[in-house]
Coordinates of C-alpha atoms in Angstrom, one line a residue:
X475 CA 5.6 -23.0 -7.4
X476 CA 2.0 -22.1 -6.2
X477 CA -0.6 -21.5 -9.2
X478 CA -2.8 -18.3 -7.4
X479 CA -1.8 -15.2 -5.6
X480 CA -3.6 -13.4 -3.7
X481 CA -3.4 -9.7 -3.7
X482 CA -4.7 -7.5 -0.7
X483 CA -4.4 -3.8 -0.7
X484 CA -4.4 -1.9 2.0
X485 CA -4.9 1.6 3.4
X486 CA -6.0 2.0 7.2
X487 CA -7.1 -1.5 7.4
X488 CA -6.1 -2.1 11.1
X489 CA -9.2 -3.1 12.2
X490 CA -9.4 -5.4 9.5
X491 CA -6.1 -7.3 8.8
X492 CA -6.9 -10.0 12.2
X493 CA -10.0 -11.2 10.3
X494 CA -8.0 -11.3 6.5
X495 CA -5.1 -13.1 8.0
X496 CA -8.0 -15.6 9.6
X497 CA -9.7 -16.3 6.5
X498 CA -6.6 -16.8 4.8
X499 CA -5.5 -19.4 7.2
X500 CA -8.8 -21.4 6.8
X501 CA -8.4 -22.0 3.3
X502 CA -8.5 -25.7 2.6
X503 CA -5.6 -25.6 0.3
X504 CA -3.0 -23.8 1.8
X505 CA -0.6 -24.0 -1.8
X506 CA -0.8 -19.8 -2.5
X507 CA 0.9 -16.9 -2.1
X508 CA 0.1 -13.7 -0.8
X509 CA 0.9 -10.1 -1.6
X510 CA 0.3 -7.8 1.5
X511 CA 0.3 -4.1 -0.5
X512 CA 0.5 -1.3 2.0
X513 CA -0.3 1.9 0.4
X514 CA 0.5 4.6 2.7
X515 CA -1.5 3.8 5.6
X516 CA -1.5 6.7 8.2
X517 CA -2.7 4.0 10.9
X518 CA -1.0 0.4 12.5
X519 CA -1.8 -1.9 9.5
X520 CA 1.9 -3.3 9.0
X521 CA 2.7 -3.3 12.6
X522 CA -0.6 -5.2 13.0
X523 CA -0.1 -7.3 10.1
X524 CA 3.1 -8.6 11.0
X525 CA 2.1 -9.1 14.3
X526 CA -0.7 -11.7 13.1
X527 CA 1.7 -13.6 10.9
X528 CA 3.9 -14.4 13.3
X529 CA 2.2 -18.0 13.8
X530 CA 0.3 -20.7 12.2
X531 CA 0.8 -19.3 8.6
X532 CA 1.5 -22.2 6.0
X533 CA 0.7 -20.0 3.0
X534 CA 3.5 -17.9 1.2
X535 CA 3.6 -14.1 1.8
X536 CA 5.3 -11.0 1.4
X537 CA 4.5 -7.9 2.3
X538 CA 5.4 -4.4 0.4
X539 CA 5.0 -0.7 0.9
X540 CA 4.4 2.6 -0.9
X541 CA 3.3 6.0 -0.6
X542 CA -0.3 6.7 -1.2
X543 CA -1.6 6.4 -4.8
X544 CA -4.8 4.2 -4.4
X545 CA -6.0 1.4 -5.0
X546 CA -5.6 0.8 -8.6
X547 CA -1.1 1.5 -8.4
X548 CA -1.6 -1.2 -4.8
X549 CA -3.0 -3.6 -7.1
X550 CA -0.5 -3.0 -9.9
X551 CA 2.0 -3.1 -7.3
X552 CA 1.2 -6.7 -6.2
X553 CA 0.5 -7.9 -9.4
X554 CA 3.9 -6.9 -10.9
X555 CA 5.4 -8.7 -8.1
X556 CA 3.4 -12.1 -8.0
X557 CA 5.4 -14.8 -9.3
X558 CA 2.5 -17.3 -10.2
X559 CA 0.2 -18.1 -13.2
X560 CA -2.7 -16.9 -11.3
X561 CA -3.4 -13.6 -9.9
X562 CA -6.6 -12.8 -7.6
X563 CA -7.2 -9.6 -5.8
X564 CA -9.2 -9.3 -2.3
X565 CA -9.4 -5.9 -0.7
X566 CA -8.5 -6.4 2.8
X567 CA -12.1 -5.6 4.1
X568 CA -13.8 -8.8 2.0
X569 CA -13.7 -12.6 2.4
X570 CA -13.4 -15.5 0.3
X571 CA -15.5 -19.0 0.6
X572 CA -12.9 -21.5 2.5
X573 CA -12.9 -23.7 -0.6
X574 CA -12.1 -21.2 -3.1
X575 CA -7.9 -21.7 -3.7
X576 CA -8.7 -25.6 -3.6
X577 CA -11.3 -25.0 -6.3
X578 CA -9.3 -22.7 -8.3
X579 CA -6.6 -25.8 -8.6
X580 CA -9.5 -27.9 -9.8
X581 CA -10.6 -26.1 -12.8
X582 CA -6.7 -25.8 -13.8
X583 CA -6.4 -29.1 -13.3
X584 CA -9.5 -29.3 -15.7
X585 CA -9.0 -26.9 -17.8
X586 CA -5.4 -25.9 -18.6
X587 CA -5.8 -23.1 -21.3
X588 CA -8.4 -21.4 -18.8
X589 CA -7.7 -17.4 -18.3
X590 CA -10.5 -16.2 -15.9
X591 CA -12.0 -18.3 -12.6
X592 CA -15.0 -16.8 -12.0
X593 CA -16.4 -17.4 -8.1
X594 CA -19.8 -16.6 -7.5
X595 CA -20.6 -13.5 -5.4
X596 CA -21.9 -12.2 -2.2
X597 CA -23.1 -8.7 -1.9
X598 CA -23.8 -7.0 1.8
X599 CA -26.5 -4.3 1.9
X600 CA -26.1 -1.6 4.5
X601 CA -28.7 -3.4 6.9
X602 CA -25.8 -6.5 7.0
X603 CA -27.7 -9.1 4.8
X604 CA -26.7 -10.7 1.9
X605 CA -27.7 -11.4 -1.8
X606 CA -25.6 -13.1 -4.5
X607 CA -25.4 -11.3 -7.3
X608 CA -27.9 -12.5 -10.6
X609 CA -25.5 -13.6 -13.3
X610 CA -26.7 -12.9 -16.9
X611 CA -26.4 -16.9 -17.3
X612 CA -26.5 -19.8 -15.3
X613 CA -24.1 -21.5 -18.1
X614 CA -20.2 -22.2 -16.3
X615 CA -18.5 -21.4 -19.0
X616 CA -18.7 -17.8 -20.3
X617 CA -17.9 -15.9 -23.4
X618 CA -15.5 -12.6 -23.7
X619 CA -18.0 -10.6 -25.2
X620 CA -20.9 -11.6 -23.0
X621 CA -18.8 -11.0 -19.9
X622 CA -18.0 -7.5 -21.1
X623 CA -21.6 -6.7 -22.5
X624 CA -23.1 -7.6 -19.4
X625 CA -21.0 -5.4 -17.0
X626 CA -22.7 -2.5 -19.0
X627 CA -25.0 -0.3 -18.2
X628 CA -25.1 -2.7 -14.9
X629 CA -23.7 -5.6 -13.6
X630 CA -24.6 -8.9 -14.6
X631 CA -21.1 -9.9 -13.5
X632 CA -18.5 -9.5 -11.5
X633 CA -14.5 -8.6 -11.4
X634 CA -13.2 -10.5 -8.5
X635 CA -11.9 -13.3 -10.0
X636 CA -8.8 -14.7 -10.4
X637 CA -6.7 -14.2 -13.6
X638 CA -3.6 -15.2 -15.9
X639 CA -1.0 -12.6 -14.8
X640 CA 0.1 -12.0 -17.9
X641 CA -3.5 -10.8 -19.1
X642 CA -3.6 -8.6 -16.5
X643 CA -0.6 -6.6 -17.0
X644 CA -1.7 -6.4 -20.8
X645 CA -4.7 -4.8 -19.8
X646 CA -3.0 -2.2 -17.7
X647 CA -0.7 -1.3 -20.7
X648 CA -4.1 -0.9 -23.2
X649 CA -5.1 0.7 -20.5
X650 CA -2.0 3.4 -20.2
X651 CA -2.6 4.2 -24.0
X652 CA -5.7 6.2 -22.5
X653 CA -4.8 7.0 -19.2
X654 CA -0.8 8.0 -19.8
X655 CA -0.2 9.8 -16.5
X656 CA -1.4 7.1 -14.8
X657 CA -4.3 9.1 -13.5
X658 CA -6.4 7.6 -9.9
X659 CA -10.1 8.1 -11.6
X660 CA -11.2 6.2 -8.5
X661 CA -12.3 3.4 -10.3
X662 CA -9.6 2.4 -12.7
X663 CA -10.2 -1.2 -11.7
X664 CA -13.5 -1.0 -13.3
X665 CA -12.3 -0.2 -16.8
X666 CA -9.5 -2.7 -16.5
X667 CA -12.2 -5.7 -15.3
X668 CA -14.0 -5.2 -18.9
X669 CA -10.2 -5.1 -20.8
X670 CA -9.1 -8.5 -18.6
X671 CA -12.9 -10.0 -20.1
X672 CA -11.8 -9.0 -23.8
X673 CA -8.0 -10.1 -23.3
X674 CA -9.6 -13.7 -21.9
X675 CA -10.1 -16.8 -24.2
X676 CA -11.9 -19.1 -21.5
X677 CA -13.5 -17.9 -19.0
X678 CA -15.4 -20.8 -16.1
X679 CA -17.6 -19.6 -13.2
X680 CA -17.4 -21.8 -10.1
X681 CA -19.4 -22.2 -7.2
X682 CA -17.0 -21.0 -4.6
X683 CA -18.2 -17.8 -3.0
X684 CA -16.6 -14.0 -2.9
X685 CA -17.9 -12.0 -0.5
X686 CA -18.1 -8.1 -0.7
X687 CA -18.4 -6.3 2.9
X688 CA -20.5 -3.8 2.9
X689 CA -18.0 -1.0 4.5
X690 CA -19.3 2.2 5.9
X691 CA -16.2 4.0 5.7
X692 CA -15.3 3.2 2.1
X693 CA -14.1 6.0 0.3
X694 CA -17.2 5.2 -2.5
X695 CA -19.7 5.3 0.3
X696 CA -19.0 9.0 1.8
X697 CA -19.0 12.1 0.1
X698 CA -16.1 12.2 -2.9
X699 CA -15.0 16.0 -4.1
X700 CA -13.2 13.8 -6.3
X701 CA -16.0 11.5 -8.0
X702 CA -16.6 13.3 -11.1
X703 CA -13.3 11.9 -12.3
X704 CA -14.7 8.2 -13.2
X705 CA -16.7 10.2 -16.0
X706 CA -13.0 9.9 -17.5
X707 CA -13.4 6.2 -17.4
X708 CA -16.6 5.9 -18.3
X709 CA -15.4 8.0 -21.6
X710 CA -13.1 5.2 -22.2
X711 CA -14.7 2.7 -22.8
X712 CA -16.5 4.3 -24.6
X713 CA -13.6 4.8 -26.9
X714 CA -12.6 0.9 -26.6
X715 CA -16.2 -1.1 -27.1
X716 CA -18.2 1.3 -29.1
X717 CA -16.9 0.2 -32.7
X718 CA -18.2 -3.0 -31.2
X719 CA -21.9 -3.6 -32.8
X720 CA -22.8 -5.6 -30.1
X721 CA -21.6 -3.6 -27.6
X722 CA -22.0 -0.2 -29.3
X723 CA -25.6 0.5 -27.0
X724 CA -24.7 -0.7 -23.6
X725 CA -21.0 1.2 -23.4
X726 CA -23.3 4.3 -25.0
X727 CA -25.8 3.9 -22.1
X728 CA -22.9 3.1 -19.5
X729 CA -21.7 6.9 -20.5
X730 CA -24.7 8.6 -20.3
X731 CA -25.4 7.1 -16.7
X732 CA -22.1 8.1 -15.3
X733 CA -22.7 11.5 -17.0
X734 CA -26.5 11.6 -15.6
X735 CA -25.4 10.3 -11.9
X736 CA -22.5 12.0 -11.9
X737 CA -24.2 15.5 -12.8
X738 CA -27.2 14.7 -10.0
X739 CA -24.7 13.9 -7.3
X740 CA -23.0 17.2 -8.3
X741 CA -26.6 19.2 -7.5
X742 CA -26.8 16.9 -4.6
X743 CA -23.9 17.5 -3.0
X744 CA -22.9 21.0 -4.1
X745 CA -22.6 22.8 -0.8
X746 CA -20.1 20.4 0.0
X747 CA -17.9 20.0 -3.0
X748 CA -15.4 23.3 -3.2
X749 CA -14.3 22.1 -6.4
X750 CA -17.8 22.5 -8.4
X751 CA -16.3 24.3 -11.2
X752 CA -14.1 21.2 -11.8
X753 CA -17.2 19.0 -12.0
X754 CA -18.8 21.0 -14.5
X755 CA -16.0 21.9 -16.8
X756 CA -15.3 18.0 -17.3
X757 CA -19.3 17.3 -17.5
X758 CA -19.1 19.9 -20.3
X759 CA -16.1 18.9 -21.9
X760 CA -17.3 15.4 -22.3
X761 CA -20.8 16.2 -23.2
X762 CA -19.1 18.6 -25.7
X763 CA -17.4 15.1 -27.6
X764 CA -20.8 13.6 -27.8
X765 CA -22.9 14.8 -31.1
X766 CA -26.4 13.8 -29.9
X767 CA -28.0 12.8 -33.1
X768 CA -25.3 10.4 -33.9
X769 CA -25.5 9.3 -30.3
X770 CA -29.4 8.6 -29.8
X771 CA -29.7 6.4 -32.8
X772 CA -30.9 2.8 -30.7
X773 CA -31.4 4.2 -27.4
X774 CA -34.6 3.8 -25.5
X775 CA -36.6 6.5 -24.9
X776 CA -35.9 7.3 -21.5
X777 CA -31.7 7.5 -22.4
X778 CA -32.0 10.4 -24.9
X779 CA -34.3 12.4 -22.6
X780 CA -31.2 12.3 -20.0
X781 CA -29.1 13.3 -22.7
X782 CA -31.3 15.9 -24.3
X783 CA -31.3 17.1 -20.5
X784 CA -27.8 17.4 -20.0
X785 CA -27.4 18.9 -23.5
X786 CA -30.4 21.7 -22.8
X787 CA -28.5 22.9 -19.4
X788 CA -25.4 23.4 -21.5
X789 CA -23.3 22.2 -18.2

């Protein structure tokens, strides 16, 4: 059996799959599975898809399908379905370093109790360049706590990495104690990349690379009558790491800035959004849970003008 899969979502990605299946194909160690996740693409994706595996593929695959439900149900979807140790997700429109399987197997083969492989990552601006991302440490081997404190209130890490299975799908379960329905808050992924860094024992960055594509049409690059919802998320965790001393600040300031951004990009965007009273009834409903005098206590100065802000318009 193979040690990694490799989850790709996809919606509308028939432009894309030629150059996935390519990179794919390049990787130096061919031992890994794939889970092709179709969800509900309106365009040729799977006819495209299985058009370009039809030669020269020596890794495992499989390919699956559902109706639309984004891209945190896709992922789940693969992940349920993967049947090795190690589970790494790539959306369809990003790349991978050619050496990154084979050096995956090497820090198993190194470390066998390891839970998170952390590749170094590649960020593309809208011009087309690219920067790697500034980790909070240059140390390989990282602590839970740190990896979670520094994804708040901005990253200092990443989440594309690849992971014990098993942690993952306990994280989607803490994850369902908050988010019962199953909600799409748009980015679901993001709440369950700090729960995978508290569920992880050892985590070990590597020096393979991950590449995020800068994509015009993503759906977190156009206008989103829907965006207000990742407050929800941002709300919990809050409710998860704020017992947490050490994390108590950061996860109060990641809050307020989803609250602050997501209440400007309201203004901003008004004329366009004909669901504004849905934005402001869930900006004042979560403002409401928020007693601003226990809340300030250790924020800098400019956090509690934001919030005194948002508290004075009485959204």
């Amino acid at each position: 059996m193979n040690l990694v899969s490799i989850i790709v979502p996809m919606y509308n990605e028939q432009e894309n799959v030629e150059q996935c299946i390519n990179m794919l194909k390049r990787q130096i160690n061919q031992n890994f599975d794939v889970c092709f996740i179709d969800d509900g693409s309106k365009d040729c994706t799977v006819e495209k898809l299985k058009l370009f595996l039809n030669e020269n593929v020596h890794f495992k695959y499989k390919i699956m399908s559902q109706a639309n439900q984004g891209a945190a149900a896709a992922r789940k979807t693969g992940i349920d379905n993967a049947v090795t140790q190690f589970i790494m997700i790539c959306d369809c429109d990003d790349k991978i370093s050619d050496d990154l399987v084979n050096e995956i197997y090497k820090i198993h083969e190194l470390h066998k109790d390891v839970d998170i492989i952390l590749p170094e990552l590649m960020i593309q601006s809208k011009d087309l360049s690219w920067q790697k991302l500034k980790f909070y440490t240059e140390e390989s081997i990282l602590k839970s706590r740190d990896c979670v404190k520094y994804s708040l209130d901005g990253w200092h890490i990443h989440g594309c990495y690849a992971i014990r299975k098993e942690i993952f799908q306990r994280s989607y379960e803490q994850y369902r104690e908050f988010n019962s329905s199953n909600i799409n808050y748009i980015n679901n992924d993001e709440v369950l990349t700090r729960l995978n860094f508290k569920n992880s024992k050892k985590i070990i960055k590597l020096k393979a690379l991950y590449y995020y594509c800068y994509n015009e049409n993503s759906t977190t690059k156009r206008i989103n009558k829907n965006k207000y919802l990742m407050v929800n998320n941002a709300y919990i965790l809050y409710l998860i790491f704020s017992s947490d001393k050490e994390l108590n600040i950061p996860v109060k300031n990641e809050l307020l800035n989803s609250l602050w951004g997501t209440f400007r990009y309201m203004h901003s965007n008004k004329k366009e959004l004909d669901n504004l009273n849905e934005w402001q009834l869930l900006l004042k409903e979560k403002l409401k849970r928020i007693s601003y005098y226990e809340y300030v206590v250790n924020l800098n100065f400019k956090s509690k003008i934001k919030l005194f802000l948002l508290k004075l318009l009485n959204l």
